[in-house]
Amino acid sequence: MSIDYKDRASKIALPSHLFIDGKRVDAISQKTFDNINPGTGKVLGPVAEGDSDDINHAVASARKAFDAGVWSNMAPKDRKKVLIRLADFMDDHAEELALLETLDVGKPIGDSLSVDVPSSANCMRWYGEACDKIYDEVAPTGPGAFGTITREAIGVVAAVVPWNFPLLMTCWKLGPALAAGNSVVLKPAEQSPLTALRLAELAIEAGLPEGVLNVVPGFGPTAGKALGLHMDVDCLAFTGSGEVGKLFLQYSGQSNMKRVWLECGGKTPNVVFADCLDLKKAAEHAAIGIFYNQGEVCTAASRLIVQDTIKDEFIEEVLKVAATMQPGDPLDINTSLGALIEEKHMNRVLDYIDIGKNEGAKLLCGGERVLLNQGGYYVAPTIFDNVQSSMRIAQEEIFGPVLSTLTFKDEEEAIHIANDSQYGLAACLWTADLNKAIKLSRRIRAGNMWINCWDGGDMTMPFGGYKQSGNGRDKSLHALDKYTEIKSTWIDLS
Ligand code: NAD
């Protein structure tokens, strides 16, 4: 018998407090805000609204824990045990976390269960395992000196994350930051506080000392800004829009020059050559690449750039896959496309669809809000043809299920269009000619190159962008660079 996730969701306890110093607490102001379910448009419940006073409280708690050494000085092999236990607890609570995620952000429960939660637990486990496997360096000095190059935790890390993959983005920050011995204050997006709050409770049960992980839901211009300007935050790791990323650079300059690491937006070019081996597979990835998670993916393959000789045939295939990805109830296990995060965002996506039409692009499917009777924020998968690279729908991040199709004649034109963007997060190339794939991928300005696939990779591969997609890298051992300082110690032996 299939599981009734709607029923299970109706019985689940929803976290509603701030989590500071190992405890649930109210906001100092006693204020709360309504947390909305994007699938229904109804209020899920109140959540404590943190502001600068609560951020001060959380940062003080993180600093106290860091200075006491309860985590920062714990032997790496013991930190490892705690993080792996936390990953195990996440697996044990997988259904609960998946339901919280789906209720909070409207993504399909099937995706929360099969992607978001297991990937997040896997991330935590991966960094847990890394704790006691990283060695420092001895410099090749002459005989008169002994030089060591050691990595040290940076101190208090603030993480500010978005709503599209709330738990996964949280774990991409927490995994390496905690593995390196830091204390953390996390501000989830105001639209998606639930899984981070539950995770903090599980972390305490797993043995993370109090104060090492603090979670403060609240709004960007209050709680987020307070973290950015805080004089006692050593490092700010951000995932979100470029607009807010730039604000964090300013906050740093206006305060204590804290390190700022940014994972921002993208406009992924998906370049399909006529010599692509498997056009059906490429078409499937082209559709999934833009419609997965309702297109609310920083690496969404939002620019389909097809060789002109195969364009019509290829688009036919993409349309067939799109037709199978119609929006539905996020709590239905058969749903592949859920609700957009909020009404404001849905209207922004619909505005972009109007902009595309007015710019002269040809609407092939979708283009409208659907499932109005559900009360939530659903937009049909939308495909535009005849898009020019200069159009706004080819340049700006829409962050919804809207695909822009462009064509090219030869390699030079393909590379020109692919690079014609302020962003450089990811790019895909589809060709059977590996020499061509390697040569062209070297010319594409993007942090993630996917050859004959969309969104390939695992925890061993760094993730991040060139240009205005950000700086620094999440995932892999490279992520530890963000959360550690390098100390050079020169011992005079003369
Ligand atoms: P956003 O920038 O609006 O919000 C992100 C976070 O910043 C939230 O926690 C928000 O509360 C906070 N914030 C907002 N205004 C702030 C301010 N004035 N001061 C301080 N903090 C503030 O982004 P979003 O709409 O939540 O997420 C969508 C964006 O995230 C897209 O641009 C997407 O590409 C990007 N994203 C990037 C990656 C990546 O790894 N590169 C991953 C996921 C999402």
Coordinates of C-alpha atoms and ligand atoms in Angstrom, one line a residue:
M1 CA 0.0 0.0 0.0
S2 CA 1.4 3.4 -0.9
I3 CA 2.2 5.8 1.9
D4 CA -0.2 8.7 2.5
Y5 CA 2.3 11.6 2.9
K6 CA -0.5 14.1 3.2
D7 CA -1.8 12.3 6.3
R8 CA 1.7 12.0 7.7
A9 CA 2.4 15.7 7.1
S10 CA -0.7 16.7 9.0
K11 CA 0.7 15.0 12.1
I12 CA 4.2 16.2 12.0
A13 CA 5.6 18.6 14.7
L14 CA 6.7 21.9 13.2
P15 CA 9.8 23.6 14.7
S16 CA 8.9 27.2 15.6
H17 CA 11.7 28.6 17.9
L18 CA 15.1 30.0 17.4
F19 CA 17.9 27.5 18.4
I20 CA 20.6 29.2 20.4
D21 CA 23.2 27.7 22.9
G22 CA 21.7 24.2 22.5
K23 CA 18.2 25.3 23.4
R24 CA 14.9 26.3 21.8
V25 CA 14.3 30.0 22.6
D26 CA 11.8 32.7 21.7
A27 CA 13.0 35.8 19.9
I28 CA 14.0 38.5 22.4
S29 CA 11.3 40.8 20.8
Q30 CA 8.8 37.9 21.2
K31 CA 7.9 38.5 17.5
T32 CA 6.9 35.7 15.2
F33 CA 6.2 35.5 11.5
D34 CA 3.8 33.3 9.5
N35 CA 5.4 30.4 7.7
I36 CA 3.5 29.7 4.5
N37 CA 3.0 26.3 2.7
P38 CA 3.6 27.1 -1.0
G39 CA 1.7 24.0 -2.0
T40 CA -1.6 25.4 -0.5
G41 CA -0.9 29.1 0.1
K42 CA -2.0 28.5 3.8
V43 CA -0.1 29.3 7.0
L44 CA 1.8 26.3 8.4
G45 CA 2.4 28.0 11.7
P46 CA 4.3 30.8 13.4
V47 CA 8.1 30.9 13.6
A48 CA 10.1 33.0 16.0
E49 CA 11.5 36.1 14.1
G50 CA 15.1 36.7 15.0
D51 CA 16.6 40.1 14.6
S52 CA 19.9 41.8 15.5
D53 CA 19.4 41.2 19.3
D54 CA 19.0 37.5 18.7
I55 CA 22.0 37.5 16.3
N56 CA 24.1 39.1 19.0
H57 CA 22.9 36.4 21.4
A58 CA 23.7 33.6 18.9
V59 CA 27.1 35.0 18.0
A60 CA 28.0 35.3 21.7
S61 CA 27.0 31.7 22.2
A62 CA 29.1 30.6 19.2
R63 CA 32.1 32.6 20.4
K64 CA 31.8 31.2 23.9
A65 CA 31.8 27.6 22.6
F66 CA 34.7 28.3 20.2
D67 CA 36.9 29.9 22.9
A68 CA 36.1 27.2 25.4
G69 CA 37.5 24.7 22.8
V70 CA 34.6 22.2 23.4
W71 CA 34.5 21.6 19.7
S72 CA 37.4 23.5 18.2
N73 CA 39.9 21.6 20.4
M74 CA 38.1 18.3 20.3
A75 CA 40.3 15.6 18.7
P76 CA 39.4 15.3 15.0
K77 CA 38.6 11.6 15.5
D78 CA 36.0 12.6 18.0
R79 CA 34.6 15.3 15.9
K80 CA 34.3 12.7 13.2
K81 CA 32.2 10.5 15.4
V82 CA 29.7 13.3 16.2
L83 CA 29.2 14.3 12.5
I84 CA 28.8 10.7 11.4
R85 CA 26.3 10.1 14.2
L86 CA 24.5 13.2 13.0
A87 CA 24.4 11.8 9.4
D88 CA 23.0 8.6 10.8
F89 CA 20.3 10.5 12.7
M90 CA 19.4 12.3 9.5
D91 CA 18.9 9.0 7.8
D92 CA 16.8 7.8 10.8
H93 CA 14.7 10.9 10.5
A94 CA 14.6 11.0 6.7
E95 CA 10.9 10.9 6.3
E96 CA 10.4 13.6 8.9
L97 CA 13.0 15.9 7.4
A98 CA 11.6 15.3 3.9
L99 CA 8.1 16.2 5.0
L100 CA 9.3 19.3 6.7
E101 CA 11.2 20.3 3.5
T102 CA 8.2 19.7 1.2
L103 CA 5.8 21.5 3.5
D104 CA 8.1 24.4 3.8
V105 CA 9.1 25.0 0.1
G106 CA 6.7 23.1 -2.1
K107 CA 9.1 20.7 -3.7
P108 CA 7.9 17.2 -4.6
I109 CA 8.1 14.8 -1.7
G110 CA 9.7 12.2 -4.0
D111 CA 12.6 14.6 -4.5
S112 CA 12.9 15.5 -0.8
L113 CA 13.0 11.8 0.0
S114 CA 15.3 10.6 -2.8
V115 CA 17.6 13.7 -3.2
D116 CA 17.5 16.4 -0.6
V117 CA 17.6 14.4 2.6
P118 CA 20.0 11.6 1.5
S119 CA 22.4 14.1 -0.2
S120 CA 22.4 16.2 2.9
A121 CA 23.2 13.2 5.2
N122 CA 25.8 12.1 2.8
C123 CA 27.4 15.5 2.9
M124 CA 27.5 15.5 6.6
R125 CA 29.0 12.0 6.7
W126 CA 31.6 12.9 4.0
Y127 CA 32.9 15.8 6.1
G128 CA 32.7 13.7 9.2
E129 CA 35.0 11.2 7.6
A130 CA 37.3 13.9 6.4
C131 CA 38.0 15.2 9.9
D132 CA 40.9 13.0 10.8
K133 CA 42.3 12.5 7.3
I134 CA 43.7 15.8 6.5
Y135 CA 47.4 16.4 7.2
D136 CA 49.2 19.7 7.5
E137 CA 52.5 20.6 5.7
V138 CA 56.2 20.9 6.5
A139 CA 57.8 23.5 4.3
P140 CA 61.0 22.7 2.3
T141 CA 63.1 25.1 4.2
G142 CA 66.9 24.9 4.5
P143 CA 68.6 23.1 7.4
G144 CA 68.6 26.2 9.6
A145 CA 64.8 26.3 10.1
F146 CA 61.8 24.1 10.5
G147 CA 58.7 25.5 8.9
T148 CA 55.2 24.2 9.4
I149 CA 52.1 25.3 7.5
T150 CA 49.0 24.4 9.6
R151 CA 45.3 25.0 9.1
E152 CA 43.3 26.4 12.0
A153 CA 39.6 26.9 12.4
I154 CA 38.6 30.4 11.5
G155 CA 36.4 30.9 14.5
V156 CA 32.7 32.0 14.3
V157 CA 31.2 31.2 10.9
A158 CA 27.9 32.8 9.8
A159 CA 26.0 30.9 7.1
V160 CA 23.1 32.6 5.2
V161 CA 21.3 30.2 2.9
P162 CA 18.4 30.3 0.4
W163 CA 15.1 28.5 0.2
N164 CA 15.5 26.3 -2.9
F165 CA 17.5 23.5 -1.2
P166 CA 17.3 24.6 2.4
L167 CA 18.7 21.4 4.1
L168 CA 21.3 20.7 1.4
M169 CA 22.7 24.2 1.2
T170 CA 22.8 24.2 5.0
C171 CA 24.8 21.0 5.0
W172 CA 27.2 22.2 2.3
K173 CA 28.1 25.0 4.7
L174 CA 27.9 23.2 8.0
G175 CA 29.8 20.0 6.9
P176 CA 33.1 21.7 6.2
A177 CA 32.7 24.5 8.7
L178 CA 32.1 22.0 11.6
A179 CA 34.6 19.5 10.4
A180 CA 37.3 22.2 10.6
G181 CA 36.3 23.0 14.2
N182 CA 34.4 26.2 13.8
S183 CA 31.2 27.4 15.6
V184 CA 28.4 28.4 13.4
V185 CA 25.4 30.8 13.4
L186 CA 23.0 29.8 10.5
K187 CA 20.3 32.0 9.2
P188 CA 17.9 30.0 7.0
A189 CA 15.8 31.9 4.4
E190 CA 12.6 33.3 6.0
Q191 CA 10.6 31.1 3.6
S192 CA 12.3 27.8 4.8
P193 CA 13.4 27.6 8.4
L194 CA 12.1 24.2 9.3
T195 CA 14.7 21.6 8.4
A196 CA 17.6 23.7 9.7
L197 CA 15.9 24.0 13.1
R198 CA 15.2 20.3 13.3
L199 CA 18.8 19.6 12.2
A200 CA 20.2 21.7 15.1
E201 CA 18.2 19.6 17.5
L202 CA 19.5 16.3 16.0
A203 CA 23.0 17.7 16.2
I204 CA 22.7 18.2 19.9
E205 CA 21.4 14.6 20.3
A206 CA 24.4 13.4 18.2
G207 CA 26.8 15.0 20.7
L208 CA 27.6 18.4 19.2
P209 CA 28.4 20.7 22.2
E210 CA 25.9 23.5 23.0
G211 CA 26.6 26.8 21.3
V212 CA 28.5 25.2 18.4
L213 CA 25.5 25.4 16.1
N214 CA 22.9 28.1 16.4
V215 CA 20.0 28.6 14.0
V216 CA 18.3 32.0 13.8
P217 CA 15.3 32.3 11.4
G218 CA 14.5 35.8 10.5
F219 CA 14.5 38.2 7.6
G220 CA 17.4 39.2 5.3
P221 CA 17.5 43.0 5.9
T222 CA 17.4 42.5 9.7
A223 CA 18.9 39.2 10.9
G224 CA 20.9 38.6 7.7
K225 CA 22.3 42.1 7.7
A226 CA 23.2 41.9 11.4
L227 CA 25.3 38.8 10.7
G228 CA 27.0 40.6 7.8
L229 CA 27.9 43.6 9.9
H230 CA 28.7 41.7 13.1
M231 CA 32.2 42.5 14.4
D232 CA 32.6 39.1 16.0
V233 CA 31.8 37.0 12.9
D234 CA 35.0 35.8 11.3
C235 CA 33.6 34.4 8.1
L236 CA 30.3 34.7 6.2
A237 CA 29.3 31.9 3.8
F238 CA 26.4 32.9 1.6
T239 CA 24.3 31.1 -1.0
G240 CA 21.6 33.2 -2.7
S241 CA 21.2 36.0 -5.2
G242 CA 24.0 38.1 -6.6
E243 CA 22.2 41.2 -5.4
V244 CA 22.4 40.1 -1.8
G245 CA 25.9 38.6 -2.3
K246 CA 27.1 42.1 -3.2
L247 CA 25.5 43.5 -0.1
F248 CA 27.5 41.0 2.0
L249 CA 30.7 42.2 0.4
Q250 CA 29.7 45.8 1.5
Y251 CA 28.8 44.6 5.0
S252 CA 32.2 43.1 5.3
G253 CA 33.9 46.3 4.2
Q254 CA 31.8 48.3 6.6
S255 CA 32.6 46.1 9.6
N256 CA 35.5 43.8 10.4
M257 CA 36.7 42.6 6.9
K258 CA 35.3 39.2 7.6
R259 CA 35.9 36.6 4.9
V260 CA 32.9 36.5 2.5
W261 CA 32.3 33.4 0.4
L262 CA 29.5 33.7 -2.2
E263 CA 27.6 31.1 -4.1
C264 CA 25.2 33.1 -6.3
G265 CA 23.1 32.7 -9.4
G266 CA 23.5 31.2 -12.8
K267 CA 22.2 31.0 -16.3
T268 CA 23.6 27.6 -17.4
P269 CA 24.1 27.2 -21.1
N270 CA 23.2 23.7 -22.3
V271 CA 25.0 23.4 -25.7
V272 CA 23.8 20.5 -27.9
F273 CA 25.8 19.7 -31.0
A274 CA 24.4 17.8 -34.0
D275 CA 26.9 15.0 -33.4
C276 CA 25.4 14.3 -29.9
L277 CA 25.4 10.6 -29.4
D278 CA 22.0 10.2 -27.8
L279 CA 19.5 13.0 -28.7
K280 CA 16.8 11.4 -26.6
K281 CA 18.9 11.4 -23.5
A282 CA 20.1 15.0 -24.2
A283 CA 16.4 16.0 -24.6
E284 CA 15.5 14.4 -21.3
H285 CA 18.3 16.1 -19.5
A286 CA 17.4 19.4 -21.2
A287 CA 13.9 19.2 -19.8
I288 CA 14.9 17.9 -16.3
G289 CA 17.7 20.4 -16.3
I290 CA 15.2 23.3 -16.4
F291 CA 12.1 21.8 -14.7
Y292 CA 13.6 19.9 -11.8
N293 CA 12.8 21.6 -8.5
Q294 CA 10.4 23.9 -10.5
G295 CA 13.5 25.5 -12.1
E296 CA 14.4 26.9 -8.7
V297 CA 18.0 25.6 -9.2
C298 CA 21.1 27.9 -9.4
T299 CA 22.4 25.5 -12.1
A300 CA 19.1 25.2 -13.9
A301 CA 19.9 24.5 -17.6
S302 CA 17.9 27.6 -18.5
R303 CA 19.6 28.4 -21.9
L304 CA 19.2 25.6 -24.4
I305 CA 21.7 26.3 -27.2
V306 CA 21.1 23.9 -30.1
Q307 CA 22.9 23.5 -33.4
D308 CA 20.5 24.8 -36.0
T309 CA 20.5 21.6 -38.1
I310 CA 18.8 19.6 -35.4
K311 CA 16.9 22.2 -33.6
D312 CA 13.3 21.3 -34.7
E313 CA 13.8 17.6 -34.1
F314 CA 15.4 18.2 -30.7
I315 CA 12.8 20.6 -29.5
E316 CA 10.1 18.1 -30.3
E317 CA 11.8 15.6 -28.0
V318 CA 12.1 18.2 -25.2
L319 CA 8.4 19.1 -25.5
K320 CA 7.5 15.4 -25.1
V321 CA 9.4 15.2 -21.8
A322 CA 8.0 18.6 -20.6
A323 CA 4.5 17.2 -21.2
T324 CA 5.2 14.5 -18.6
M325 CA 6.3 17.0 -16.0
Q326 CA 3.1 18.9 -15.1
P327 CA 2.8 20.5 -11.7
G328 CA 1.0 18.6 -9.0
D329 CA 0.5 18.3 -5.2
P330 CA 4.0 18.3 -3.6
L331 CA 2.8 15.7 -1.1
D332 CA 1.8 13.2 -3.8
I333 CA 4.7 10.8 -4.4
N334 CA 4.0 10.8 -8.2
T335 CA 4.4 14.5 -8.6
S336 CA 7.5 15.6 -10.5
L337 CA 7.0 19.4 -10.4
G338 CA 5.8 21.1 -7.2
A339 CA 4.9 24.7 -6.3
L340 CA 7.1 27.8 -6.5
I341 CA 8.2 29.2 -3.2
E342 CA 5.9 32.1 -2.7
E343 CA 3.3 34.3 -4.5
K344 CA 5.8 37.1 -5.0
H345 CA 8.3 34.8 -6.7
M346 CA 5.6 33.2 -8.9
N347 CA 4.5 36.6 -10.1
R348 CA 8.2 37.4 -10.9
V349 CA 8.4 34.2 -13.0
L350 CA 5.1 35.1 -14.7
D351 CA 6.4 38.6 -15.4
Y352 CA 9.5 37.1 -17.1
I353 CA 7.1 35.0 -19.3
D354 CA 5.4 38.3 -20.4
I355 CA 8.8 39.9 -21.0
G356 CA 9.8 36.9 -23.2
K357 CA 6.6 37.3 -25.3
N358 CA 7.1 41.0 -25.6
E359 CA 10.7 40.6 -26.6
G360 CA 9.5 38.5 -29.6
A361 CA 10.3 35.0 -28.4
K362 CA 7.9 32.2 -29.5
L363 CA 6.1 30.5 -26.7
L364 CA 5.9 26.7 -27.4
C365 CA 4.3 25.5 -24.2
G366 CA 3.2 26.5 -20.7
G367 CA 3.4 30.2 -19.9
E368 CA 0.7 30.4 -17.2
R369 CA -0.2 29.8 -13.6
V370 CA -2.0 26.4 -13.1
L371 CA -3.8 24.5 -10.3
L372 CA -5.4 27.6 -8.9
N373 CA -7.9 25.5 -7.0
Q374 CA -5.0 24.2 -4.8
G375 CA -4.3 27.7 -3.5
G376 CA -0.6 27.3 -4.1
Y377 CA 1.9 28.8 -6.6
Y378 CA 2.1 26.6 -9.6
V379 CA 3.5 27.5 -13.1
A380 CA 3.4 25.1 -16.0
P381 CA 6.7 24.1 -17.7
T382 CA 7.3 26.8 -20.2
I383 CA 9.5 26.7 -23.3
F384 CA 10.4 29.7 -25.5
D385 CA 11.9 29.3 -29.0
N386 CA 13.5 31.9 -31.2
V387 CA 15.3 33.5 -28.3
Q388 CA 18.2 35.9 -29.0
S389 CA 21.2 36.1 -26.6
S390 CA 20.6 39.8 -26.0
M391 CA 17.0 39.2 -24.7
R392 CA 16.3 39.5 -21.0
I393 CA 15.0 36.0 -20.8
A394 CA 18.4 34.8 -22.1
Q395 CA 20.4 37.0 -19.7
E396 CA 18.6 37.2 -16.4
E397 CA 18.1 34.4 -13.9
I398 CA 14.4 33.6 -13.8
F399 CA 14.6 30.9 -11.2
G400 CA 11.5 29.2 -12.4
P401 CA 10.4 26.5 -15.0
V402 CA 11.1 28.7 -18.1
L403 CA 13.4 27.5 -20.8
S404 CA 15.0 29.8 -23.5
T405 CA 16.0 28.1 -26.7
L406 CA 18.7 29.6 -28.9
T407 CA 20.5 28.2 -32.0
F408 CA 24.1 28.3 -33.3
K409 CA 25.7 27.4 -36.6
D410 CA 29.3 26.5 -35.6
E411 CA 31.6 26.0 -32.6
E412 CA 32.6 29.6 -32.4
E413 CA 29.1 30.8 -32.2
A414 CA 28.2 28.2 -29.6
I415 CA 31.1 29.3 -27.4
H416 CA 30.3 33.0 -27.9
I417 CA 26.6 32.5 -26.8
A418 CA 27.5 30.2 -23.9
N419 CA 29.9 32.8 -22.5
D420 CA 27.6 35.8 -23.2
S421 CA 26.5 36.0 -19.6
Q422 CA 27.4 37.8 -16.3
Y423 CA 27.2 34.3 -14.7
G424 CA 29.6 31.4 -14.8
L425 CA 28.3 28.7 -12.5
A426 CA 27.8 25.7 -14.8
A427 CA 27.7 24.7 -18.5
C428 CA 26.8 21.5 -20.4
L429 CA 28.1 20.3 -23.7
W430 CA 26.6 17.4 -25.7
T431 CA 28.8 15.9 -28.4
A432 CA 30.2 12.4 -29.3
D433 CA 33.5 14.0 -30.1
L434 CA 35.6 14.0 -26.9
N435 CA 38.4 16.1 -28.3
K436 CA 35.9 18.8 -29.2
A437 CA 34.3 18.5 -25.7
I438 CA 37.6 19.0 -23.9
K439 CA 38.8 21.8 -26.2
L440 CA 35.5 23.7 -25.9
S441 CA 35.1 23.1 -22.2
R442 CA 38.4 24.9 -21.6
R443 CA 37.0 27.9 -23.4
I444 CA 33.8 28.1 -21.3
R445 CA 34.0 30.3 -18.3
A446 CA 32.1 28.2 -15.7
G447 CA 33.0 26.5 -12.5
N448 CA 31.2 23.3 -13.3
M449 CA 31.4 21.6 -16.7
W450 CA 29.1 18.8 -17.5
I451 CA 29.9 16.7 -20.6
N452 CA 27.0 14.7 -22.0
C453 CA 25.0 15.2 -18.8
W454 CA 23.4 17.8 -16.6
D455 CA 24.3 18.2 -12.9
G456 CA 26.9 15.5 -12.8
G457 CA 29.1 15.2 -9.7
D458 CA 29.3 14.0 -6.1
M459 CA 30.8 15.1 -2.8
T460 CA 34.4 14.6 -4.2
M461 CA 33.9 17.5 -6.7
P462 CA 34.0 21.2 -5.9
F463 CA 31.0 23.3 -6.7
G464 CA 31.0 27.0 -7.3
G465 CA 31.1 29.7 -10.0
Y466 CA 33.2 32.0 -12.1
K467 CA 32.3 35.7 -12.7
Q468 CA 29.2 36.9 -10.9
S469 CA 28.2 33.4 -9.8
G470 CA 30.4 33.9 -6.8
N471 CA 33.8 32.8 -5.3
G472 CA 35.1 29.9 -3.3
R473 CA 33.9 26.4 -3.6
D474 CA 31.4 24.2 -1.7
K475 CA 31.8 20.4 -1.5
S476 CA 35.0 18.4 -1.7
L477 CA 38.1 19.1 0.4
H478 CA 38.4 22.5 -1.3
A479 CA 35.5 23.7 0.8
L480 CA 37.7 23.5 3.8
D481 CA 39.7 26.4 2.4
K482 CA 36.8 28.7 3.2
Y483 CA 36.6 27.8 6.9
T484 CA 40.3 27.6 7.8
E485 CA 43.1 30.1 8.2
I486 CA 46.7 29.1 7.2
K487 CA 49.3 29.6 9.8
S488 CA 53.0 29.6 8.9
T489 CA 55.3 28.8 11.8
W490 CA 59.1 29.3 11.2
I491 CA 61.2 27.7 13.9
D492 CA 64.8 29.0 13.9
L493 CA 67.2 26.1 14.3
S494 CA 70.4 28.0 13.9
Ligands
NAD1 P1 18.2 35.8 -1.6 O1 19.6 36.4 -2.0 O2 17.1 36.7 -1.7 O3 18.2 35.3 -0.1 C1 19.2 34.4 0.3 C2 19.4 34.7 1.8 O4 19.9 36.0 2.0 C3 18.2 34.5 2.6 O5 18.5 33.8 3.8 C4 17.7 35.9 2.9 O6 17.0 36.1 4.1 C5 19.1 36.6 2.9 N1 19.0 38.1 2.6 C6 18.1 38.7 1.8 N2 18.2 40.0 1.8 C7 19.3 40.2 2.6 C8 19.9 41.5 3.1 N3 19.5 42.7 2.6 N4 21.0 41.3 3.9 C9 21.4 40.1 4.4 N5 20.8 39.0 4.0 C10 19.7 39.0 3.2 O7 18.1 34.5 -2.6 P2 16.9 33.5 -2.6 O8 15.8 34.2 -3.4 O9 16.6 33.0 -1.2 O10 17.5 32.3 -3.4 C11 17.6 32.3 -4.8 C12 19.0 32.7 -5.3 O11 20.0 31.8 -4.7 C13 19.2 32.5 -6.7 O12 19.8 33.6 -7.3 C14 20.0 31.3 -6.9 O13 20.7 31.2 -8.0 C15 20.9 31.4 -5.7 N6 21.4 30.0 -5.3 C16 22.7 29.8 -5.6 C17 23.3 28.6 -5.3 C18 24.7 28.3 -5.6 O14 25.3 27.4 -5.0 N7 25.4 29.1 -6.4 C19 22.5 27.6 -4.8 C20 21.2 27.8 -4.5 C21 20.6 29.1 -4.8

